[in-house]
Amino acid sequence: MSTSELRIRPSARIISTIGKDLVKDNYAAVVELVKNAYDADSRSARVQICYDSNSAELRTVVEDFGHGMDLEVIENKWLVPATSDKLLRKTTPNGRPLQGRKGIGRFAAHVLGNETFLTSSQGKGTEISLLFDLEQFDSAKYLDDIPVLVDEKHSDRGKGTRIEIIRRNVSESDLDDLWSEKSRGRLVTELSKLLAPKELSQLSKSLKAEDDFDIEIEFLGFPNQEDSCFKVEPIGILDLFDYRIYGNIDSEGNANLSFLNQNLSIAGEETIKQKIFLPAGNNYPGLINLDLRVFDRDPESISQIIERGLKDPITHEKVGKQKARELLNEYYGVSIYRGKFGIRPYGDKDYDWLNRDRLRVNTPSLRVGHNQIIGLVEIQPEELSHLEEKSARDGLVENGYYEGLIFLLNTVLTHLEERRFIFREKAFLGGRINRTVDEQIKDLFDFDIVSENISKKISNLNIDKSSEQSVIKLINNEFTEERKKKEKQYQKVRETVALYQGQATLGKITHVLLHEGRKHIKVLSEIPPRVSKWIDKLLPNDDSDLRAKIIDRSILLNQSAKSISLLFKRIEPLAISRRPNRKMLNLKSEIKSCFQIFESELLENNISVEIEVDERTEILATNFDIVSVFANLIENSIYWLSLSKADTKKIHVESAIDNARVEIYFSDNGPGFQGSNIESMFEPGFSMKPDNSGSGLGLAIVGESIKKMNGSIQAIRQEVGAAFLLVFNKE
């Protein structure tokens, strides 16, 4: 038996594996090379994509003006796949957080072509150059079988590195597949998303002026296209948002946020502070800075965005609605940044990593979707956030810290969604009509939107700025004073509606009570007679007191069950689950049924009842409306008659009929109307009951119910007691 040592020898194909096999598109390859320029402390990167139709060559050049590399750096770092150099250093000499830490980003260049030509200088009179031929690595067996020729020569070139990737034998049709006009536009968009907008710099204390980084891009030699060269700008649609929520969340989940609705600028910014608790299994991903902006997509909102100054990012010309939608479709998404650079694919419109569309399915009017958000999120370095980039450059490792980040951001968006929902309902945006009664009442007394619209119209007039501001201030002051005056009315209406809603809810509860109660009434009705029969069979000759008591109590239970059943029948018209249809009803029969509801109270207070209504009188109505009218009138009379000292107490109902209508005169001989203005008694909330036992709704409900039957009611003063004249139309 013998022992020997072996060595792991990487295959030459590993260069393809960590290059074009991991980074699968041209955009990602260019982005990786631009990141390297940033890591070199360069203040800018120049990207050139040039096609030579004569040689059928496509050249992609990325040049920076950073600190450059010498022979030692190229040999021991640049030519070492997966080097730990950046992982260990963490920051550049100028203090920038390093973007590429895996040590494989430079090999992404091979997605763009087969040959890579590198030149670099540290500005010390020497220039290093090398040629990297990918085809050699595909054909060789082991990585160390391939010699890489490096040339070092004297040069007056300044600091910087230039990488040129060559793809040969590219036809014009191939070129269109590689870099069509749409693809070139997409590259510009990807590079613009790569740059952190100024808004993130305002939020982040870690971003400094020396971190500023510019990207210039050229497209040269494309058939039937003029050569173009321009500076890539960070996404510029951000300032035109409808709603914005921004701020930071610290490493313990304490959120310090601000909310702004740009549709309602007079409201100003709202501060939101909250401790966000994470679900089990999630972790806080360190300090995060965030700026999330939401754009509504309905036609009116698109028009507002255009009015705020939306322009084409390349031509800088004002756009129409169609182009506005195209721009929103191009830029939406929530991007993640470390320092000045974005992490792909976050911010990609095809990558809904916050699951916004799934959350929106059940409540589309409340939730905002993936295509409505343009967001910026800055995270800390890996050692502080535990948010690690995958080797394949396709996002962050999906660990508990990543899940925590998603939960925190969706919680923040919930605050925005709630405020957006309230505003859109108030402004009748998005075609929403299913608002609560309370919200609709509040709208009647809310002048913010009117004030905002007037201010906008004044701004469009050709008057000087100082006069404009004075007029707007005067109008806003008037609205403020009017709002104060209306506040008491608003509260009164709210309370009244709440009472009505309570009555409606009581009707629904009564419906359930009757439905469920009948089951028990049936038991109470059937069991006692059976108990009596069983006693007779069990003890046929027993004449004891116990047997007599059992039979007596059984009879009593049976009578009580019948009484409850009768009571249920009497109050059944008050039990509504939905409003019934109207039909022809016998008026006298309905009135008698209403009195039967209060049979025990009438007996207890020794109140007699006289009903002089023609037996043949019919009106078109519902049981519910008739009971609502007469039950409230009877209840009122019983209350005041119970306070009366009269020897004889009575309620009298009589009718007068002609061809078209029926008049009912309802009266009692109680204390009569209290107070001077008897018309007020039909107003919601009005009550003269001295013990404050009344809701003030009884007579208001009477008035509303009679109106539904196209009738009327009038309070009539008389020497003794209270009287009402009710008029019903026969049809």
XYZ file of C-alpha atoms in Angstrom:
731
model
C 0.000 0.000 0.000
C 1.375 3.436 -0.921
C 0.347 7.056 -0.240
C 0.665 9.907 -2.722
C -0.376 13.556 -2.932
C -2.788 14.898 -5.546
C -3.676 18.457 -6.555
C -6.955 19.983 -7.678
C -6.375 21.336 -11.173
C -9.122 23.638 -12.460
C -10.290 22.874 -15.965
C -9.563 25.573 -18.521
C -13.333 25.760 -19.105
C -13.754 27.295 -15.644
C -13.204 30.682 -17.284
C -16.345 30.136 -19.379
C -18.208 28.787 -16.366
C -17.546 31.816 -14.175
C -17.833 34.161 -17.142
C -20.429 33.821 -19.826
C -22.165 30.823 -18.223
C -22.898 32.777 -15.040
C -23.536 36.182 -16.567
C -25.998 35.393 -19.323
C -26.708 38.728 -21.014
C -24.857 41.654 -22.527
C -26.318 44.162 -20.087
C -24.962 42.332 -17.036
C -21.522 42.028 -18.662
C -21.266 45.771 -19.325
C -22.548 46.520 -15.815
C -19.857 44.280 -14.252
C -17.106 46.074 -16.169
C -18.477 49.494 -15.191
C -18.526 48.360 -11.549
C -14.827 47.545 -11.844
C -14.250 51.117 -13.016
C -15.990 52.383 -9.872
C -13.906 50.030 -7.710
C -10.801 51.576 -9.291
C -11.751 54.956 -7.745
C -12.406 56.412 -11.187
C -14.733 59.408 -11.322
C -16.209 58.150 -14.583
C -16.448 55.263 -17.030
C -16.654 55.486 -20.807
C -18.522 52.734 -22.659
C -18.156 52.422 -26.422
C -19.956 49.883 -28.614
C -18.547 50.102 -32.116
C -19.333 48.094 -35.243
C -16.999 47.939 -38.249
C -18.967 46.690 -41.246
C -15.769 46.246 -43.325
C -14.108 43.837 -40.900
C -17.448 42.551 -39.473
C -16.086 43.174 -35.980
C -18.046 44.336 -32.956
C -15.953 46.008 -30.276
C -17.103 46.798 -26.758
C -14.777 49.111 -24.852
C -15.012 50.090 -21.187
C -12.458 52.638 -20.047
C -11.872 54.186 -16.633
C -9.525 56.786 -15.177
C -8.899 55.184 -11.808
C -5.714 54.104 -10.063
C -4.805 51.502 -12.729
C -2.845 48.258 -12.281
C 0.815 47.298 -12.377
C 2.290 43.915 -13.309
C 2.077 42.594 -9.729
C -1.610 43.439 -9.412
C -2.434 41.877 -12.786
C -0.517 38.695 -12.017
C -1.646 38.130 -8.419
C -5.146 39.581 -8.502
C -6.616 40.256 -11.949
C -5.516 36.872 -13.358
C -6.622 34.981 -10.231
C -10.243 33.800 -10.543
C -12.271 34.194 -7.346
C -9.540 36.202 -5.649
C -10.399 37.312 -2.133
C -8.666 40.677 -2.585
C -11.820 42.842 -2.629
C -13.521 40.696 -0.015
C -10.645 41.403 2.381
C -10.190 45.079 1.500
C -13.932 45.931 1.566
C -13.265 49.551 0.486
C -11.188 51.280 -2.181
C -8.186 53.508 -1.309
C -10.561 56.505 -1.493
C -13.087 54.843 0.821
C -15.674 53.634 -1.663
C -17.456 50.392 -0.729
C -16.191 47.774 -3.180
C -18.888 46.486 -5.550
C -17.267 43.268 -6.787
C -16.169 40.903 -4.041
C -16.460 37.510 -5.722
C -13.408 38.037 -7.925
C -15.164 36.878 -11.105
C -16.902 39.962 -12.542
C -14.160 40.760 -15.072
C -14.648 37.363 -16.732
C -18.196 38.446 -17.629
C -16.540 40.277 -20.528
C -16.536 37.036 -22.473
C -20.306 37.291 -22.924
C -19.527 40.196 -25.239
C -16.837 38.519 -27.360
C -14.086 35.918 -27.634
C -11.047 38.167 -27.238
C -10.296 40.578 -24.420
C -7.533 43.147 -24.778
C -6.514 44.870 -21.530
C -4.298 47.930 -21.102
C -3.678 49.584 -17.741
C -1.413 52.221 -16.271
C -0.772 53.708 -12.865
C 0.604 56.868 -14.468
C 4.214 56.131 -13.597
C 5.545 55.920 -17.138
C 4.681 52.256 -17.644
C 1.734 50.582 -19.376
C 0.719 46.931 -19.005
C -1.199 45.115 -21.750
C -2.397 41.554 -22.290
C -4.595 39.569 -24.657
C -7.072 37.033 -23.342
C -8.380 34.586 -25.984
C -11.392 32.680 -24.655
C -11.296 30.053 -27.421
C -7.958 28.818 -26.055
C -9.569 28.109 -22.690
C -12.436 26.213 -24.303
C -10.031 23.895 -26.168
C -7.317 23.366 -23.490
C -7.565 20.759 -20.748
C -6.300 22.559 -17.645
C -6.250 26.203 -16.703
C -2.506 26.347 -16.154
C -1.901 24.924 -19.630
C -2.752 28.316 -21.151
C 0.012 30.940 -21.078
C -1.188 34.548 -20.904
C 1.235 36.899 -22.629
C 1.686 40.199 -20.793
C 3.500 43.151 -22.327
C 5.031 45.930 -20.228
C 6.280 49.029 -21.996
C 7.093 52.694 -21.441
C 4.115 55.034 -21.865
C 3.105 58.617 -21.057
C -0.490 57.507 -20.530
C -2.222 58.694 -17.364
C -3.879 56.488 -14.753
C -6.630 54.147 -15.828
C -7.645 50.847 -17.379
C -9.097 50.086 -20.784
C -10.795 46.763 -21.589
C -11.668 46.032 -25.203
C -13.746 42.953 -26.072
C -13.799 41.839 -29.697
C -16.428 39.696 -31.384
C -15.500 38.698 -34.931
C -17.599 37.656 -37.928
C -20.657 39.653 -36.896
C -23.077 40.200 -39.775
C -25.585 43.046 -39.797
C -28.379 40.623 -38.921
C -26.251 39.272 -36.045
C -25.684 42.854 -34.915
C -29.409 43.491 -34.803
C -29.853 40.403 -32.619
C -27.070 41.544 -30.289
C -27.694 45.287 -30.135
C -30.993 46.258 -31.714
C -32.291 49.756 -31.116
C -34.464 48.383 -28.317
C -31.495 46.554 -26.758
C -29.360 49.681 -26.861
C -32.151 51.559 -25.111
C -32.346 48.801 -22.520
C -28.592 49.100 -21.878
C -28.965 52.831 -21.274
C -31.798 52.087 -18.849
C -29.736 49.436 -17.039
C -26.818 51.836 -16.671
C -29.119 54.632 -15.489
C -30.537 52.294 -12.832
C -26.987 51.409 -11.843
C -26.360 54.995 -10.741
C -27.868 55.969 -7.415
C -30.150 58.979 -7.939
C -29.546 62.178 -5.987
C -32.509 61.304 -3.767
C -30.585 58.369 -2.310
C -27.588 60.592 -1.670
C -29.852 62.905 0.326
C -31.025 59.997 2.473
C -27.706 58.235 2.971
C -25.008 59.557 5.264
C -22.530 57.054 3.817
C -22.522 58.573 0.314
C -19.979 61.364 -0.174
C -19.191 63.829 -2.961
C -16.089 61.858 -3.918
C -18.378 58.880 -4.597
C -19.870 60.714 -7.596
C -19.540 58.633 -10.719
C -20.421 59.429 -14.327
C -21.037 57.068 -17.224
C -20.672 58.089 -20.850
C -21.814 55.784 -23.651
C -21.207 55.805 -27.408
C -22.795 53.779 -30.198
C -20.680 53.966 -33.358
C -20.927 52.475 -36.829
C -24.441 50.987 -36.556
C -26.017 50.627 -40.027
C -28.672 53.216 -40.879
C -28.112 54.929 -37.529
C -26.281 58.124 -36.699
C -23.408 57.806 -34.241
C -24.484 58.871 -30.776
C -22.680 59.840 -27.603
C -24.287 60.965 -24.374
C -23.954 60.960 -20.620
C -26.039 58.392 -18.774
C -28.229 60.046 -16.156
C -29.813 58.411 -13.104
C -33.514 57.714 -13.590
C -35.200 61.097 -13.800
C -38.868 60.181 -13.407
C -38.643 60.033 -9.620
C -39.622 63.631 -8.843
C -42.929 63.240 -10.672
C -44.434 60.691 -8.260
C -47.987 60.749 -6.887
C -47.053 59.424 -3.437
C -43.721 59.067 -1.685
C -42.580 57.413 1.543
C -38.937 57.657 2.523
C -36.553 57.511 5.462
C -34.658 54.740 7.214
C -35.074 51.669 9.378
C -32.312 50.953 11.875
C -30.818 47.572 12.750
C -33.498 47.000 15.433
C -36.511 47.739 13.230
C -37.170 51.339 14.313
C -38.596 53.146 11.290
C -38.285 56.907 10.876
C -40.316 57.792 7.772
C -41.933 60.686 5.932
C -44.995 60.482 3.679
C -45.875 62.952 0.927
C -48.891 63.102 -1.395
C -47.892 65.253 -4.368
C -51.529 65.464 -5.501
C -52.299 67.370 -2.324
C -49.246 69.503 -1.680
C -50.986 71.791 0.828
C -51.059 68.862 3.250
C -47.242 68.864 3.541
C -45.185 65.923 4.749
C -46.393 63.533 7.431
C -43.921 61.958 9.852
C -44.331 58.264 10.664
C -42.400 56.539 13.444
C -42.892 52.841 14.155
C -41.130 49.852 15.641
C -41.534 47.041 13.095
C -41.479 43.533 14.564
C -40.409 40.699 12.292
C -42.048 37.261 11.985
C -40.193 34.229 13.320
C -37.345 33.184 11.047
C -36.725 36.706 9.717
C -33.773 38.890 10.754
C -33.123 42.629 10.699
C -30.759 43.358 7.753
C -28.894 46.239 9.414
C -29.575 49.892 8.655
C -31.484 50.475 5.426
C -32.283 53.769 3.705
C -35.313 53.759 1.458
C -37.220 55.992 -0.916
C -40.353 54.435 -2.427
C -42.418 56.387 -4.946
C -45.778 55.340 -6.324
C -47.344 56.368 -9.620
C -51.055 55.885 -10.285
C -51.831 54.547 -13.756
C -55.360 55.858 -14.434
C -55.661 58.452 -17.270
C -56.167 61.400 -14.919
C -53.050 60.531 -12.924
C -50.969 60.065 -16.096
C -52.029 63.581 -17.145
C -50.908 64.922 -13.766
C -47.474 63.306 -14.155
C -47.091 64.951 -17.580
C -48.111 68.325 -16.127
C -45.406 67.989 -13.484
C -42.840 68.008 -16.281
C -42.268 64.481 -17.576
C -39.731 64.489 -20.444
C -38.059 61.910 -22.626
C -34.751 60.999 -20.891
C -32.834 61.079 -24.196
C -34.503 63.871 -26.232
C -35.545 65.880 -23.129
C -38.784 66.772 -24.905
C -42.228 66.783 -23.263
C -44.142 63.551 -23.830
C -47.739 62.512 -24.434
C -49.779 59.924 -22.521
C -48.609 56.982 -24.614
C -44.931 57.852 -24.160
C -45.548 58.527 -20.460
C -46.878 55.002 -20.029
C -43.891 53.628 -21.959
C -41.484 55.443 -19.633
C -43.306 54.186 -16.545
C -43.183 50.690 -18.023
C -39.435 51.068 -18.577
C -38.409 52.355 -15.170
C -40.651 50.736 -12.576
C -39.249 48.397 -9.959
C -37.552 48.598 -6.562
C -33.753 48.818 -6.851
C -31.209 47.855 -4.204
C -27.967 49.793 -3.873
C -24.753 49.358 -1.972
C -23.207 52.792 -1.967
C -23.493 54.350 -5.431
C -24.182 51.150 -7.353
C -27.249 49.054 -7.888
C -27.450 45.282 -7.499
C -28.993 43.416 -10.410
C -31.682 42.300 -11.040
C -33.401 44.454 -8.406
C -35.231 47.254 -10.160
C -35.792 45.100 -13.235
C -39.407 45.432 -14.350
C -39.653 41.662 -14.782
C -38.518 40.962 -11.211
C -41.270 41.484 -8.627
C -39.082 40.519 -5.665
C -41.411 42.187 -3.131
C -44.343 40.057 -4.406
C -46.438 43.188 -4.904
C -48.669 41.727 -7.622
C -49.466 38.666 -5.517
C -50.366 40.888 -2.546
C -52.562 43.043 -4.785
C -54.762 40.232 -6.119
C -57.384 40.268 -3.345
C -57.455 44.046 -2.706
C -56.502 45.821 -5.953
C -57.996 49.144 -4.882
C -55.873 49.229 -1.723
C -52.571 47.623 -2.731
C -50.100 49.108 -5.181
C -48.670 46.752 -7.789
C -45.127 46.123 -8.936
C -45.553 48.337 -12.018
C -46.620 51.339 -9.907
C -43.463 51.621 -7.799
C -40.082 53.158 -8.501
C -38.076 52.502 -5.376
C -34.556 52.969 -4.049
C -33.198 50.917 -1.166
C -29.671 51.287 0.177
C -28.222 48.407 2.196
C -25.001 48.161 4.147
C -21.965 46.002 3.290
C -22.332 42.244 3.631
C -20.575 42.064 7.000
C -23.141 44.469 8.523
C -26.318 43.540 6.655
C -25.674 39.804 6.109
C -27.158 40.372 2.658
C -24.791 38.483 0.376
C -24.702 38.600 -3.411
C -24.948 35.311 -5.277
C -21.983 34.266 -7.379
C -24.198 34.170 -10.464
C -24.951 37.886 -10.096
C -28.672 37.176 -10.003
C -29.499 38.790 -6.698
C -29.002 38.305 -2.987
C -28.841 35.016 -1.116
C -32.370 34.308 0.118
C -31.665 33.911 3.831
C -33.504 35.194 6.910
C -31.991 38.671 6.480
C -33.276 38.870 2.912
C -36.772 37.815 4.045
C -36.553 40.423 6.805
C -35.747 43.101 4.214
C -38.821 42.132 2.168
C -41.067 42.209 5.233
C -39.800 45.639 6.331
C -40.314 47.213 2.908
C -43.821 45.783 2.490
C -44.716 47.091 5.954
C -43.519 50.554 4.930
C -45.592 50.352 1.730
C -48.656 49.520 3.839
C -48.452 52.993 5.397
C -48.377 54.566 1.939
C -51.222 52.377 0.678
C -53.558 53.311 3.533
C -53.046 57.038 2.969
C -53.292 56.689 -0.813
C -56.546 54.723 -0.513
C -58.184 57.402 1.652
C -57.129 60.206 -0.702
C -58.292 58.425 -3.865
C -61.692 57.732 -2.363
C -62.062 61.359 -1.302
C -61.007 62.549 -4.755
C -63.225 59.955 -6.538
C -60.202 58.617 -8.424
C -60.028 55.203 -10.043
C -63.816 54.924 -10.382
C -64.268 53.888 -6.744
C -67.779 54.219 -5.333
C -67.974 51.638 -2.516
C -67.096 54.043 0.267
C -68.465 54.007 3.786
C -71.203 56.459 4.737
C -68.881 58.087 7.254
C -66.235 58.696 4.573
C -68.791 60.210 2.212
C -70.082 62.521 4.948
C -66.525 63.582 5.724
C -66.037 64.481 2.061
C -68.957 66.927 2.255
C -67.045 68.963 4.845
C -63.537 68.566 3.382
C -62.256 71.495 1.322
C -58.606 70.447 0.819
C -59.053 69.192 -2.738
C -61.177 72.213 -3.733
C -58.547 74.533 -2.265
C -55.791 72.710 -4.116
C -57.651 72.904 -7.443
C -58.349 76.631 -7.045
C -54.681 77.234 -6.198
C -53.630 75.420 -9.390
C -56.033 77.464 -11.517
C -54.805 80.725 -9.995
C -51.219 79.649 -10.737
C -52.157 79.291 -14.425
C -53.340 82.912 -14.587
C -50.973 85.574 -15.819
C -50.566 87.469 -12.544
C -47.390 88.318 -10.690
C -46.073 85.857 -8.116
C -46.621 88.005 -5.014
C -50.258 88.695 -5.936
C -50.768 85.018 -6.719
C -49.464 83.967 -3.294
C -51.622 86.588 -1.545
C -54.785 85.403 -3.304
C -54.036 81.730 -2.606
C -53.331 82.523 1.068
C -56.591 84.485 1.353
C -58.602 81.616 -0.187
C -56.952 79.010 2.041
C -57.693 81.140 5.130
C -61.361 81.360 4.111
C -61.535 77.602 3.670
C -59.906 77.115 7.071
C -62.489 79.342 8.785
C -65.355 77.641 6.950
C -64.022 74.238 7.971
C -64.068 75.312 11.638
C -67.681 76.485 11.331
C -68.749 73.219 9.740
C -67.004 71.005 12.289
C -69.950 70.939 14.723
C -72.388 70.157 11.919
C -70.100 67.383 10.731
C -69.968 65.801 14.188
C -73.754 66.032 14.585
C -74.406 64.368 11.217
C -71.861 61.636 12.023
C -73.542 60.886 15.354
C -76.995 60.816 13.758
C -75.917 58.431 11.014
C -74.258 56.248 13.635
C -77.601 56.037 15.465
C -79.409 55.092 12.261
C -76.787 52.486 11.531
C -77.308 51.150 15.043
C -81.032 50.804 14.383
C -80.345 48.971 11.127
C -77.898 46.688 12.880
C -80.488 46.007 15.574
C -82.932 44.960 12.853
C -80.412 42.476 11.495
C -79.730 41.129 14.987
C -83.471 40.744 15.560
C -83.664 38.733 12.343
C -81.013 36.331 13.657
C -82.661 36.213 17.096
C -86.003 35.241 15.615
C -84.476 32.633 13.353
C -82.520 30.964 16.148
C -85.130 31.546 18.866
C -87.862 29.654 17.050
C -85.895 26.418 17.394
C -85.987 26.741 21.186
C -89.631 27.873 21.247
C -90.530 24.666 19.438
C -88.795 22.642 22.152
C -90.490 24.648 24.921
C -93.886 24.142 23.229
C -93.572 20.397 22.622
C -91.785 19.048 25.712
C -94.128 20.159 28.607
C -97.255 18.352 27.231
C -95.150 15.228 26.763
C -93.890 15.495 30.345
C -97.519 15.585 31.560
C -98.362 12.446 29.570
C -95.287 10.649 30.870
C -96.271 11.498 34.458
C -99.774 10.048 33.832
C -98.262 6.835 32.502
C -95.608 6.601 35.180
C -97.864 7.469 38.106
C -101.498 6.886 36.931
C -102.981 6.737 40.432
C -100.730 9.272 42.118
C -102.573 12.315 43.437
C -99.648 13.823 45.355
C -98.773 17.554 45.395
C -95.537 16.845 43.477
C -97.445 15.378 40.542
C -99.825 18.346 40.546
C -96.881 20.802 40.583
C -95.169 19.092 37.641
C -98.348 19.166 35.554
C -99.066 22.775 36.596
C -95.499 23.929 35.702
C -95.712 22.081 32.367
C -98.880 23.960 31.485
C -97.223 27.235 32.540
C -94.156 26.509 30.357
C -96.417 25.755 27.428
C -98.299 29.041 27.878
C -94.992 30.991 28.119
C -93.726 29.351 24.938
C -96.931 30.403 23.149
C -96.525 33.959 24.470
C -92.912 34.139 23.261
C -93.966 32.713 19.900
C -96.683 35.375 19.630
C -94.177 38.096 20.593
C -91.768 36.868 17.918
C -94.563 37.055 15.381
C -95.374 40.617 16.413
C -91.813 41.933 16.143
C -91.046 39.986 12.981
C -91.600 43.050 10.720
C -88.691 44.772 12.493
C -86.311 41.927 11.661
C -84.749 42.735 8.315
C -81.917 41.119 6.440
C -82.846 43.038 3.276
C -85.549 45.522 2.405
C -88.799 43.752 1.308
C -90.915 44.726 -1.692
C -94.019 46.875 -1.193
C -97.493 45.371 -1.493
C -101.132 46.231 -0.671
C -101.648 45.806 3.092
C -104.754 46.089 5.292
C -104.010 49.174 7.376
C -106.183 48.363 10.406
C -104.741 44.848 10.680
C -101.189 46.216 10.537
C -101.888 48.876 13.169
C -103.438 46.279 15.513
C -100.353 44.084 15.112
C -98.172 47.024 16.135
C -100.172 47.552 19.316
C -99.882 43.825 20.106
C -96.089 44.216 20.254
C -96.578 46.516 23.282
C -99.405 44.522 24.884
C -97.637 43.975 28.204
C -96.488 47.627 28.517
C -100.000 48.880 27.739
C -101.444 46.573 30.382
C -98.774 47.472 32.933
C -99.440 51.207 32.543
C -103.231 50.761 32.376
C -103.465 52.322 28.907
C -106.520 51.655 26.775
C -106.485 51.647 22.979
C -109.178 52.661 20.495
C -108.700 51.939 16.782
C -111.364 53.428 14.507
C -110.077 52.571 11.063
C -112.193 51.200 8.240
C -111.697 47.435 7.895
C -111.417 47.708 4.092
C -108.637 50.348 3.990
C -105.502 49.228 2.136
C -102.279 51.064 1.299
C -99.201 50.194 -0.771
C -96.392 49.674 1.752
C -94.116 47.184 3.508
C -94.608 45.661 6.968
C -91.289 47.149 7.950
C -92.296 50.733 7.094
C -95.689 50.498 8.820
C -94.163 49.013 11.966
C -91.408 51.667 11.871
C -94.094 54.368 11.861
C -96.621 53.082 14.395
C -94.265 51.257 16.755
C -92.328 54.474 17.344
C -95.509 56.501 17.812
C -96.935 53.922 20.261
C -93.652 53.706 22.182
C -93.582 57.511 22.492
C -97.146 57.630 23.762
C -96.547 54.860 26.307
C -93.506 56.719 27.678
C -95.341 60.032 28.167
C -98.564 58.377 29.412
C -96.514 56.507 32.033
C -95.570 59.926 33.430
C -99.153 61.180 33.314
C -101.254 61.609 36.482
C -104.541 61.239 34.576
C -107.063 58.759 35.921
C -107.773 57.376 32.460
C -104.952 56.902 29.926
C -105.703 56.175 26.318
C -104.362 56.119 22.776
C -106.818 56.824 19.990
C -106.401 56.088 16.265
C -109.020 57.081 13.705
C -109.075 57.431 9.934
C -110.602 59.552 7.192
C -110.587 58.264 3.628
C -111.126 59.771 0.201
C -110.490 58.441 -3.297
C -106.728 59.154 -3.378
C -105.484 59.074 0.191
C -105.927 57.933 3.763
C -105.607 60.264 6.756
C -104.786 58.804 10.176
C -105.240 60.850 13.322
C -103.028 59.373 16.079
C -103.445 60.903 19.557
C -103.038 60.283 23.276
C -104.128 62.138 26.435
C -100.674 62.423 27.969
C -98.680 65.553 28.923
C -98.578 66.743 25.307
C -95.621 68.162 23.353
C -92.718 69.547 25.356
C -90.991 72.679 24.071
C -92.037 75.432 21.693
C -90.874 74.180 18.269
C -92.808 70.997 17.557
C -91.322 70.764 14.039
C -87.915 69.985 15.569
C -89.127 66.660 16.903
C -88.673 65.090 13.461
C -84.992 66.084 13.396
C -82.509 63.258 14.168
C -81.159 63.459 17.701
C -84.038 65.622 19.052
C -85.486 64.305 22.310
C -87.357 65.971 25.166
C -87.364 62.947 27.473
C -86.214 64.289 30.866
C -84.254 61.165 31.833
C -82.159 61.217 28.607
C -83.421 57.727 27.812
C -84.306 58.631 24.229
C -82.013 58.309 21.242
C -83.796 61.142 19.451
C -84.361 58.861 16.487
C -87.915 57.598 16.990
C -89.848 60.390 15.294
C -87.052 60.919 12.756
C -87.496 57.284 11.695
C -91.265 57.857 11.512
C -90.744 60.804 9.181
C -88.293 58.907 6.957
C -90.569 55.831 6.771
C -93.619 57.873 5.760
C -91.592 59.623 3.042
C -90.683 56.203 1.618
C -94.430 55.540 1.293
C -94.914 58.938 -0.421
C -96.827 60.144 2.631
C -96.403 62.880 5.247
C -96.687 63.487 8.993
C -97.508 66.607 10.950
C -97.465 67.254 14.704
C -100.646 68.978 15.929
C -101.017 70.891 19.183
C -104.155 70.235 21.199
C -105.394 71.198 24.658
C -104.784 67.714 26.105
C -102.108 65.268 24.988
C -100.203 64.917 21.727
C -101.536 64.313 18.225
C -100.142 63.509 14.778
C -101.812 63.696 11.387
C -100.486 61.016 9.041
C -101.328 61.039 5.349
C -100.880 57.940 3.143
C -101.464 57.692 -0.576
C -103.592 54.706 -1.474
C -101.325 53.777 -4.387
